[in-house]
Structures are given as structure tokens and as C-alpha cells.
Amino acid sequence: MPRPFSRLPEPLAFIRHFTPSWFAVTMGTGVLALVIAHLPWPLPGLPMLAEGLWFVAVGLFALFSLLFLLRLALFRETIWPMLLHPVQSMFLGAIPMGLAVLIKGLLLFGVPRWGEGIYALAHALWWLDAALALLGALFVPYLMFTRQHHALEKLTAVWLLPIVAPEVAASTAGALAPHLAAEAAQQLLVAGFVLWGLSLSLAFSLITLVLLRLALHKLPDTDFAATSWLPLGPLATGCLGLLSMGQAAPLAFAGTPLVSAAELARDLGLIGGLALWGAGLWWLVIATLFTRHYIRDNMPFNLGWWGFTFPLGVFALATFELQAVTGLSLFTFIGLLLAVQLAAVWTLVFSRTLAGVWHGELFQAPCLGGPGSPAVSVLSEQAG
């Protein structure tokens, strides 16, 4: 076996070239833990496996946060190129999404292990996550509109990443609200519905642009193969958020003038959730066909492959939630198929990531090229 980090572009590249796209590893690993925990048949060893994966995701999030902060502190000259980069800046949305997945896992795994005091910690972390998600959903599009360079033929679904983060936070609010006092739960759900509406409305606009781009300019390059799955994310998360917040609303608003609206939210949540799940099913099939096309073109591995995992995982969670609400066994069967597919994809992507980390080839930030490189030229034009 060759020695580690033999392909690092420079010393301390794992800090200077650390990008927010690494947080997609946390998203994919965390959502797999949640899917395993929600399997309808608790086979021996599965709860331990799910909890173990969640701990791995927590450790990775802590490590990635440290490396990202070190980059911001030690290599401040790399911040602006990252923010101006039309792709890497989008992955800032992966930070709050990764945190939201960990918060939901904290409710599942933390409470049995450390007690109900975890709910207070999860509540505080949720507001932090919501603030980060909202900041990214505002700041990154502002940079897109004012400083970055974009063109329709270069558009990919990666634009969705900063926009979807508030919606992921909203879906976590539905899981947390039943464990809080009434007033705190009401505030949480109101904020969650606002974030859900903000995110999903913009996501539909961007998905429309993605469809237009596909019709006019066909599939993106193989480097962006995984972006074909990203539109599934907001559709699935929208379904999950609408269902979970709708189910939590009647209890939170019981005895208040809004109890009727809360019951309506529960009923409309099911109808809207089914509609969004149907839209997600269409995108699941079309993304699968796209991937078969890309496989024939020998698509190269990169960190973007983690985009195969999170949308698939959250669609599986939405499917299991629909099964719990409707009681239909069809959703159990589909959810199980999705869970098996997710486990297979995660295993492949995680193993390729470990190999890339060992060699050091993944620590090459696209926004940091050498003099005269395309990345630097584009950034220079934008800065000018």
C-alpha cells in the first residue's frame, strides 16, 4: 500500500484546500443512520449499527468544523475565492443540513443514552441550525446575483444546496416539537413552517430552471453526475417536513385559538406530503436513468458523489413517515428497497472517499488553482 497523502498538492493541503463539500459526508452518513433506525423490522444489531453510524457522523462533523475554522483562521486569503466560486460556495448549505441531521439523530439516540435533558440541547442547536440555514439561503444567492458568474448552460442542481437548508431544518422542527413545552413548540413550528415555505418555493423555481437547462443543453458533464439527484432532496424533505410538522401541530396548539388551523395543517400535511412524494418519485426514476447514462461514460469519482446519498436517504425517511401516517404496507416495501439502495450507494461512496483521503487527492479545492489556471482566471474576472 502506498504511503498516505502521497498526492497532496501542497503541505497542509488538508486545511488550506478544505472545502464545505466535505460536510456532505456528514449528511450522507447521518441520513443512513436515521434510515436504519426507522426500518419497520428491528433486526438484531440494526439499532447498534444505526447509533454507531450516527456517532461517526458526529465525529466527522466535529472534525470538518475544526478543519474549516482552521482554514478561515490560517488561510484567510482563500475565503474570497471560495465565496466567489460558482460551485464551492453552494456547499455552504451543507453545513446546516449536516447539523440538522445530527440534531434529529440526537433525539433518537441521545435521549435513551443520556436522558431527557438532551431535548434542551437539541432545542438550542435547532435555533443555531435555523440561523445558519437562513444565513446561507440569503447570503449565497446574494453573491450569485452580485459577484459570481453564471450561465444557463452551466447551471446544475447544486444551486439548490443553500436553498434547501431551511427546509431540512423545518423537517427537524417537526420531530423536536412534541418533546418541548407548548409555548416553545409553538414558536418552533411557526418558524419551521416559515422556513419550509421560504425554501420550497425557491426550490421549485430552481427545479424549473434545471428542467429547462436539461431540455436545452442536455446532461451536465460527468463531474456533475450526482447533481441529477439533488432535486429529489427538496421534494422529499418538503414531504417529510409537511408530514412531521402537521402531525406535531395539533398537540402544540391544543387549547389555543389556532387549534383548528393546526388540525387543518395535519390533514393538509398528508395531502401535500403525498403530492410531494409523487413528484419525488418521478425525479427518483429520472435520476436513476441519468445515472445509468453516466455510468456508461465512466464518471470520475469526486466528493460530489455524496450527492447520491442524502436525497435518496431523505426520500426513504419520507416514505417511512407516510407508512406511519397512512398504515399502507406499500410504503413499507418501497422504503425497504430505498434503504437497501442507500446502504449500497453509501458503502461504495464511503470506500472511494477513504481511498481518496489516504492518497490525499481529495484535498484539492477547485477554487484554489495555480497562477493562470481557469479557476483563478474566472475569479479574477469576477473580482474585477
Tab-separated table of C-alpha atoms in Angstrom:
chain	number	residue	atom	x	y	z
A	1	MET	CA	0.000	0.000	0.000
A	2	PRO	CA	1.481	3.420	-0.925
A	3	ARG	CA	2.251	5.830	1.856
A	4	PRO	CA	-0.572	8.196	2.872
A	5	PHE	CA	-1.060	11.680	1.431
A	6	SER	CA	1.268	10.945	-1.490
A	7	ARG	CA	-0.879	13.077	-3.783
A	8	LEU	CA	-1.343	16.146	-1.602
A	9	PRO	CA	-0.918	19.240	-3.780
A	10	GLU	CA	0.966	21.081	-1.007
A	11	PRO	CA	1.799	20.836	2.711
A	12	LEU	CA	-1.236	21.444	4.943
A	13	ALA	CA	-3.483	20.973	1.926
A	14	PHE	CA	-5.995	19.182	4.150
A	15	ILE	CA	-6.532	22.585	5.798
A	16	ARG	CA	-5.903	25.107	3.029
A	17	HIS	CA	-7.858	23.075	0.469
A	18	PHE	CA	-10.632	22.007	2.826
A	19	THR	CA	-13.997	22.820	1.253
A	20	PRO	CA	-17.575	22.896	2.609
A	21	SER	CA	-18.391	19.988	0.296
A	22	TRP	CA	-16.884	17.679	2.934
A	23	PHE	CA	-19.969	18.294	5.078
A	24	ALA	CA	-21.928	16.279	2.519
A	25	VAL	CA	-20.165	13.240	4.018
A	26	THR	CA	-21.856	14.046	7.320
A	27	MET	CA	-25.197	14.432	5.579
A	28	GLY	CA	-24.954	11.092	3.805
A	29	THR	CA	-23.681	9.173	6.827
A	30	GLY	CA	-26.177	10.755	9.206
A	31	VAL	CA	-29.170	10.109	6.974
A	32	LEU	CA	-28.169	6.450	6.609
A	33	ALA	CA	-28.185	6.164	10.403
A	34	LEU	CA	-31.678	7.663	10.518
A	35	VAL	CA	-32.984	5.367	7.782
A	36	ILE	CA	-31.663	2.272	9.556
A	37	ALA	CA	-33.238	3.479	12.804
A	38	HIS	CA	-36.614	3.851	11.044
A	39	LEU	CA	-36.672	0.401	9.465
A	40	PRO	CA	-40.006	-1.232	10.364
A	41	TRP	CA	-38.353	-4.525	11.336
A	42	PRO	CA	-35.853	-4.047	14.203
A	43	LEU	CA	-33.495	-6.886	13.351
A	44	PRO	CA	-30.747	-7.728	15.883
A	45	GLY	CA	-27.780	-5.407	15.578
A	46	LEU	CA	-29.527	-2.742	13.498
A	47	PRO	CA	-30.092	-0.286	16.390
A	48	MET	CA	-26.426	-0.561	17.340
A	49	LEU	CA	-25.377	-0.073	13.709
A	50	ALA	CA	-27.590	2.998	13.358
A	51	GLU	CA	-26.250	4.538	16.556
A	52	GLY	CA	-22.675	3.755	15.536
A	53	LEU	CA	-23.121	5.482	12.186
A	54	TRP	CA	-24.617	8.489	13.946
A	55	PHE	CA	-21.582	8.717	16.228
A	56	VAL	CA	-19.354	8.524	13.146
A	57	ALA	CA	-21.329	11.390	11.609
A	58	VAL	CA	-20.980	13.445	14.808
A	59	GLY	CA	-17.226	12.849	14.850
A	60	LEU	CA	-16.899	13.784	11.195
A	61	PHE	CA	-18.932	16.960	11.687
A	62	ALA	CA	-16.697	17.996	14.590
A	63	LEU	CA	-13.543	17.250	12.565
A	64	PHE	CA	-14.795	19.073	9.487
A	65	SER	CA	-15.850	22.077	11.558
A	66	LEU	CA	-12.358	22.244	13.067
A	67	LEU	CA	-10.644	21.998	9.672
A	68	PHE	CA	-12.950	24.639	8.188
A	69	LEU	CA	-12.323	27.029	11.067
A	70	LEU	CA	-8.577	26.445	10.734
A	71	ARG	CA	-8.780	27.313	7.054
A	72	LEU	CA	-10.657	30.518	7.843
A	73	ALA	CA	-8.121	31.441	10.530
A	74	LEU	CA	-4.840	30.392	8.897
A	75	PHE	CA	-5.562	30.962	5.210
A	76	ARG	CA	-7.842	33.966	5.112
A	77	GLU	CA	-6.782	34.731	1.545
A	78	THR	CA	-8.709	31.626	0.443
A	79	ILE	CA	-12.061	32.795	1.798
A	80	TRP	CA	-12.972	35.165	-1.001
A	81	PRO	CA	-12.101	32.724	-3.812
A	82	MET	CA	-14.315	30.154	-2.098
A	83	LEU	CA	-17.222	32.596	-1.822
A	84	LEU	CA	-16.844	33.670	-5.449
A	85	HIS	CA	-16.623	30.128	-6.785
A	86	PRO	CA	-19.920	29.296	-8.533
A	87	VAL	CA	-19.945	25.709	-7.207
A	88	GLN	CA	-17.987	25.562	-3.954
A	89	SER	CA	-19.935	28.447	-2.417
A	90	MET	CA	-23.146	26.442	-2.829
A	91	PHE	CA	-21.835	23.775	-0.460
A	92	LEU	CA	-22.011	26.227	2.438
A	93	GLY	CA	-25.596	24.975	2.677
A	94	ALA	CA	-24.260	21.516	3.542
A	95	ILE	CA	-23.076	22.790	6.947
A	96	PRO	CA	-26.534	23.486	8.468
A	97	MET	CA	-28.004	20.461	6.675
A	98	GLY	CA	-25.376	18.218	8.241
A	99	LEU	CA	-26.114	19.731	11.639
A	100	ALA	CA	-29.879	19.213	11.202
A	101	VAL	CA	-29.365	15.517	10.532
A	102	LEU	CA	-27.289	15.225	13.705
A	103	ILE	CA	-29.973	17.011	15.738
A	104	LYS	CA	-32.584	14.542	14.573
A	105	GLY	CA	-30.231	11.718	15.480
A	106	LEU	CA	-29.764	13.293	18.886
A	107	LEU	CA	-33.485	12.820	19.509
A	108	LEU	CA	-33.317	9.160	18.502
A	109	PHE	CA	-30.035	8.079	20.046
A	110	GLY	CA	-29.130	10.746	22.598
A	111	VAL	CA	-32.245	10.633	24.757
A	112	PRO	CA	-32.096	6.870	25.516
A	113	ARG	CA	-28.409	7.191	26.325
A	114	TRP	CA	-28.244	10.493	28.256
A	115	GLY	CA	-31.801	11.263	29.321
A	116	GLU	CA	-34.442	13.862	28.533
A	117	GLY	CA	-32.079	16.747	29.216
A	118	ILE	CA	-30.962	16.201	25.611
A	119	TYR	CA	-34.167	17.863	24.427
A	120	ALA	CA	-32.955	21.237	25.733
A	121	LEU	CA	-29.642	20.791	23.904
A	122	ALA	CA	-31.417	19.791	20.703
A	123	HIS	CA	-33.705	22.826	21.028
A	124	ALA	CA	-30.747	25.215	21.321
A	125	LEU	CA	-28.925	23.536	18.445
A	126	TRP	CA	-32.028	23.771	16.281
A	127	TRP	CA	-32.174	27.546	16.551
A	128	LEU	CA	-28.467	27.692	15.694
A	129	ASP	CA	-29.095	25.435	12.718
A	130	ALA	CA	-32.064	27.541	11.567
A	131	ALA	CA	-29.978	30.715	11.777
A	132	LEU	CA	-27.131	29.174	9.750
A	133	ALA	CA	-29.583	27.813	7.180
A	134	LEU	CA	-31.322	31.166	6.786
A	135	LEU	CA	-27.995	32.987	6.542
A	136	GLY	CA	-26.814	30.668	3.769
A	137	ALA	CA	-30.140	30.894	1.917
A	138	LEU	CA	-29.794	34.685	1.845
A	139	PHE	CA	-26.036	35.263	1.547
A	140	VAL	CA	-25.135	32.744	-1.165
A	141	PRO	CA	-27.901	33.850	-3.583
A	142	TYR	CA	-26.868	37.464	-2.930
A	143	LEU	CA	-23.343	36.582	-4.072
A	144	MET	CA	-24.806	34.800	-7.094
A	145	PHE	CA	-26.735	37.910	-8.079
A	146	THR	CA	-23.946	40.427	-7.452
A	147	ARG	CA	-20.459	38.888	-7.778
A	148	GLN	CA	-20.470	35.386	-9.234
A	149	HIS	CA	-20.596	34.467	-12.902
A	150	HIS	CA	-23.290	32.028	-14.010
A	151	ALA	CA	-24.765	30.910	-17.315
A	152	LEU	CA	-27.790	28.771	-18.124
A	153	GLU	CA	-25.729	26.138	-19.935
A	154	LYS	CA	-23.561	25.731	-16.796
A	155	LEU	CA	-26.487	25.566	-14.404
A	156	THR	CA	-26.715	22.416	-12.271
A	157	ALA	CA	-28.927	21.408	-9.356
A	158	VAL	CA	-26.081	22.281	-6.988
A	159	TRP	CA	-27.788	25.695	-6.822
A	160	LEU	CA	-30.345	24.012	-4.581
A	161	LEU	CA	-27.931	23.345	-1.718
A	162	PRO	CA	-28.098	26.718	0.086
A	163	ILE	CA	-31.830	26.999	-0.629
A	164	VAL	CA	-32.823	23.594	0.748
A	165	ALA	CA	-31.086	24.031	4.120
A	166	PRO	CA	-34.020	25.902	5.768
A	167	GLU	CA	-36.372	23.141	4.621
A	168	VAL	CA	-34.180	20.480	6.262
A	169	ALA	CA	-34.260	22.496	9.481
A	170	ALA	CA	-38.053	22.652	9.206
A	171	SER	CA	-38.358	18.877	8.951
A	172	THR	CA	-36.281	18.573	12.128
A	173	ALA	CA	-38.630	21.005	13.890
A	174	GLY	CA	-41.493	18.569	13.401
A	175	ALA	CA	-39.538	15.813	15.143
A	176	LEU	CA	-38.457	18.051	18.037
A	177	ALA	CA	-41.715	19.936	18.775
A	178	PRO	CA	-43.580	17.070	20.555
A	179	HIS	CA	-40.827	16.942	23.186
A	180	LEU	CA	-40.991	20.627	24.148
A	181	ALA	CA	-43.293	22.728	26.301
A	182	ALA	CA	-46.327	24.097	24.472
A	183	GLU	CA	-45.058	27.659	24.038
A	184	ALA	CA	-41.626	26.548	22.841
A	185	ALA	CA	-43.197	24.015	20.477
A	186	GLN	CA	-45.493	26.677	19.018
A	187	GLN	CA	-42.571	29.016	18.332
A	188	LEU	CA	-40.617	26.166	16.800
A	189	LEU	CA	-43.421	25.107	14.469
A	190	VAL	CA	-44.235	28.637	13.352
A	191	ALA	CA	-40.562	29.157	12.495
A	192	GLY	CA	-40.484	25.747	10.835
A	193	PHE	CA	-43.451	26.481	8.566
A	194	VAL	CA	-41.889	29.824	7.595
A	195	LEU	CA	-38.583	28.143	6.737
A	196	TRP	CA	-40.419	25.405	4.865
A	197	GLY	CA	-42.330	27.915	2.731
A	198	LEU	CA	-39.258	30.040	2.084
A	199	SER	CA	-37.227	27.055	0.980
A	200	LEU	CA	-39.710	25.029	-1.032
A	201	SER	CA	-40.991	27.981	-3.069
A	202	LEU	CA	-37.458	28.862	-4.175
A	203	ALA	CA	-36.597	25.194	-4.709
A	204	PHE	CA	-39.482	24.770	-7.158
A	205	SER	CA	-38.240	27.809	-9.082
A	206	LEU	CA	-34.745	26.363	-9.322
A	207	ILE	CA	-36.012	22.902	-10.280
A	208	THR	CA	-37.902	24.567	-13.137
A	209	LEU	CA	-34.648	26.136	-14.307
A	210	VAL	CA	-32.892	22.777	-14.030
A	211	LEU	CA	-35.531	21.167	-16.245
A	212	LEU	CA	-35.162	23.987	-18.771
A	213	ARG	CA	-31.387	23.615	-18.754
A	214	LEU	CA	-31.681	19.841	-19.295
A	215	ALA	CA	-34.053	20.326	-22.213
A	216	LEU	CA	-31.874	22.945	-23.906
A	217	HIS	CA	-28.342	21.798	-23.064
A	218	LYS	CA	-28.784	18.115	-22.067
A	219	LEU	CA	-26.961	16.477	-19.145
A	220	PRO	CA	-24.043	18.203	-17.394
A	221	ASP	CA	-20.514	16.791	-17.570
A	222	THR	CA	-19.711	13.577	-15.732
A	223	ASP	CA	-18.082	15.587	-12.918
A	224	PHE	CA	-21.598	16.747	-12.012
A	225	ALA	CA	-23.328	13.378	-12.372
A	226	ALA	CA	-24.550	13.317	-8.772
A	227	THR	CA	-26.307	16.670	-9.159
A	228	SER	CA	-29.019	14.803	-11.077
A	229	TRP	CA	-30.239	13.517	-7.716
A	230	LEU	CA	-30.272	16.836	-5.882
A	231	PRO	CA	-33.812	17.945	-6.927
A	232	LEU	CA	-35.100	14.837	-5.161
A	233	GLY	CA	-33.858	16.377	-1.893
A	234	PRO	CA	-36.235	19.361	-1.563
A	235	LEU	CA	-39.191	17.287	-2.769
A	236	ALA	CA	-38.522	14.558	-0.220
A	237	THR	CA	-37.642	16.969	2.586
A	238	GLY	CA	-40.722	19.037	1.767
A	239	CYS	CA	-42.849	15.913	2.107
A	240	LEU	CA	-41.164	14.904	5.370
A	241	GLY	CA	-41.393	18.400	6.861
A	242	LEU	CA	-45.043	18.839	5.960
A	243	LEU	CA	-45.929	15.464	7.472
A	244	SER	CA	-43.894	15.820	10.677
A	245	MET	CA	-44.893	19.414	11.413
A	246	GLY	CA	-48.516	18.663	10.558
A	247	GLN	CA	-48.580	15.731	12.966
A	248	ALA	CA	-46.976	17.813	15.732
A	249	ALA	CA	-49.184	20.902	15.298
A	250	PRO	CA	-52.461	19.731	16.991
A	251	LEU	CA	-50.701	18.848	20.250
A	252	ALA	CA	-48.607	22.027	20.276
A	253	PHE	CA	-51.596	24.334	19.670
A	254	ALA	CA	-54.152	22.431	21.745
A	255	GLY	CA	-56.304	24.843	23.782
A	256	THR	CA	-55.312	27.853	21.684
A	257	PRO	CA	-57.295	29.783	19.057
A	258	LEU	CA	-55.100	28.117	16.421
A	259	VAL	CA	-56.146	24.562	17.225
A	260	SER	CA	-58.432	24.390	14.176
A	261	ALA	CA	-55.642	25.623	11.926
A	262	ALA	CA	-53.300	23.070	13.488
A	263	GLU	CA	-55.717	20.233	12.732
A	264	LEU	CA	-56.047	21.537	9.186
A	265	ALA	CA	-52.246	21.582	8.924
A	266	ARG	CA	-52.213	17.912	9.911
A	267	ASP	CA	-54.777	16.959	7.252
A	268	LEU	CA	-53.304	19.125	4.516
A	269	GLY	CA	-49.882	17.847	5.515
A	270	LEU	CA	-50.877	14.355	4.450
A	271	ILE	CA	-52.340	15.527	1.155
A	272	GLY	CA	-49.415	17.801	0.402
A	273	GLY	CA	-46.961	15.149	1.542
A	274	LEU	CA	-48.420	12.606	-0.857
A	275	ALA	CA	-48.245	15.121	-3.707
A	276	LEU	CA	-44.614	15.954	-2.988
A	277	TRP	CA	-43.772	12.273	-2.624
A	278	GLY	CA	-45.261	11.650	-6.058
A	279	ALA	CA	-43.131	14.435	-7.544
A	280	GLY	CA	-40.122	12.935	-5.808
A	281	LEU	CA	-40.904	9.504	-7.226
A	282	TRP	CA	-40.773	10.915	-10.755
A	283	TRP	CA	-37.412	12.509	-10.053
A	284	LEU	CA	-36.114	9.305	-8.452
A	285	VAL	CA	-36.822	7.381	-11.652
A	286	ILE	CA	-35.407	10.043	-13.981
A	287	ALA	CA	-32.262	10.451	-11.851
A	288	THR	CA	-31.749	6.683	-11.942
A	289	LEU	CA	-31.928	6.767	-15.743
A	290	PHE	CA	-29.475	9.674	-15.826
A	291	THR	CA	-27.069	7.732	-13.623
A	292	ARG	CA	-27.191	4.707	-15.935
A	293	HIS	CA	-26.256	7.074	-18.756
A	294	TYR	CA	-23.340	8.492	-16.752
A	295	ILE	CA	-22.047	5.030	-15.799
A	296	ARG	CA	-21.535	4.259	-19.472
A	297	ASP	CA	-19.347	7.381	-19.658
A	298	ASN	CA	-17.075	6.201	-16.792
A	299	MET	CA	-17.811	9.134	-14.493
A	300	PRO	CA	-14.790	10.022	-12.289
A	301	PHE	CA	-15.072	9.960	-8.523
A	302	ASN	CA	-15.195	13.206	-6.556
A	303	LEU	CA	-16.782	14.437	-3.344
A	304	GLY	CA	-19.877	15.324	-5.340
A	305	TRP	CA	-20.760	11.627	-5.320
A	306	TRP	CA	-22.125	12.164	-1.816
A	307	GLY	CA	-24.989	13.871	-3.612
A	308	PHE	CA	-26.236	10.367	-4.433
A	309	THR	CA	-26.831	9.599	-0.748
A	310	PHE	CA	-28.715	12.371	1.057
A	311	PRO	CA	-31.617	12.845	-1.407
A	312	LEU	CA	-32.138	9.089	-1.539
A	313	GLY	CA	-31.969	8.857	2.249
A	314	VAL	CA	-34.442	11.639	2.958
A	315	PHE	CA	-36.829	10.168	0.368
A	316	ALA	CA	-36.641	6.875	2.271
A	317	LEU	CA	-37.418	8.721	5.521
A	318	ALA	CA	-40.396	10.442	3.903
A	319	THR	CA	-41.614	7.060	2.655
A	320	PHE	CA	-41.429	5.548	6.152
A	321	GLU	CA	-43.243	8.602	7.541
A	322	LEU	CA	-46.036	8.122	5.016
A	323	GLN	CA	-46.275	4.492	6.073
A	324	ALA	CA	-46.592	5.525	9.712
A	325	VAL	CA	-49.335	8.053	8.919
A	326	THR	CA	-51.333	6.023	6.382
A	327	GLY	CA	-50.602	2.487	7.532
A	328	LEU	CA	-50.234	1.360	3.899
A	329	SER	CA	-47.837	-1.563	3.512
A	330	LEU	CA	-46.879	-0.338	0.027
A	331	PHE	CA	-44.785	2.403	1.605
A	332	THR	CA	-43.073	-0.159	3.835
A	333	PHE	CA	-41.975	-2.171	0.799
A	334	ILE	CA	-40.786	0.887	-1.140
A	335	GLY	CA	-38.989	2.252	1.908
A	336	LEU	CA	-37.148	-1.021	2.388
A	337	LEU	CA	-35.993	-1.015	-1.244
A	338	LEU	CA	-34.775	2.568	-0.866
A	339	ALA	CA	-32.936	1.687	2.348
A	340	VAL	CA	-31.106	-1.199	0.664
A	341	GLN	CA	-30.193	1.028	-2.274
A	342	LEU	CA	-28.962	3.744	0.076
A	343	ALA	CA	-26.791	1.297	2.025
A	344	ALA	CA	-25.200	0.036	-1.199
A	345	VAL	CA	-24.543	3.538	-2.539
A	346	TRP	CA	-23.174	4.754	0.812
A	347	THR	CA	-20.795	1.781	1.025
A	348	LEU	CA	-19.432	2.487	-2.445
A	349	VAL	CA	-19.048	6.231	-1.948
A	350	PHE	CA	-17.587	5.900	1.563
A	351	SER	CA	-14.972	3.391	0.413
A	352	ARG	CA	-13.962	5.613	-2.506
A	353	THR	CA	-13.755	8.572	-0.143
A	354	LEU	CA	-11.460	6.686	2.232
A	355	ALA	CA	-9.170	5.826	-0.673
A	356	GLY	CA	-9.144	9.449	-1.785
A	357	VAL	CA	-8.315	10.611	1.735
A	358	TRP	CA	-5.498	8.062	2.023
A	359	HIS	CA	-3.873	9.239	-1.196
A	360	GLY	CA	-4.656	12.898	-0.465
A	361	GLU	CA	-6.137	13.539	-3.892
A	362	LEU	CA	-9.439	14.802	-2.484
A	363	PHE	CA	-7.729	17.742	-0.775
A	364	GLN	CA	-7.687	19.948	-3.855
A	365	ALA	CA	-10.090	22.858	-3.673
A	366	PRO	CA	-11.404	23.780	-7.141
A	367	CYS	CA	-11.421	27.433	-6.114
A	368	LEU	CA	-7.642	27.400	-5.432
A	369	GLY	CA	-5.775	26.869	-8.678
A	370	GLY	CA	-2.278	27.846	-9.613
A	371	PRO	CA	-1.400	31.055	-11.496
A	372	GLY	CA	-3.125	31.145	-14.844
A	373	SER	CA	-5.478	28.308	-14.013
A	374	PRO	CA	-9.085	28.555	-15.210
A	375	ALA	CA	-10.363	28.911	-11.670
A	376	VAL	CA	-8.080	31.819	-10.900
A	377	SER	CA	-8.837	33.489	-14.227
A	378	VAL	CA	-12.575	33.320	-13.633
A	379	LEU	CA	-12.223	34.630	-10.093
A	380	SER	CA	-10.007	37.456	-11.260
A	381	GLU	CA	-12.621	38.494	-13.819
A	382	GLN	CA	-15.339	38.374	-11.186
A	383	ALA	CA	-13.323	40.328	-8.643
A	384	GLY	CA	-12.669	42.952	-11.304
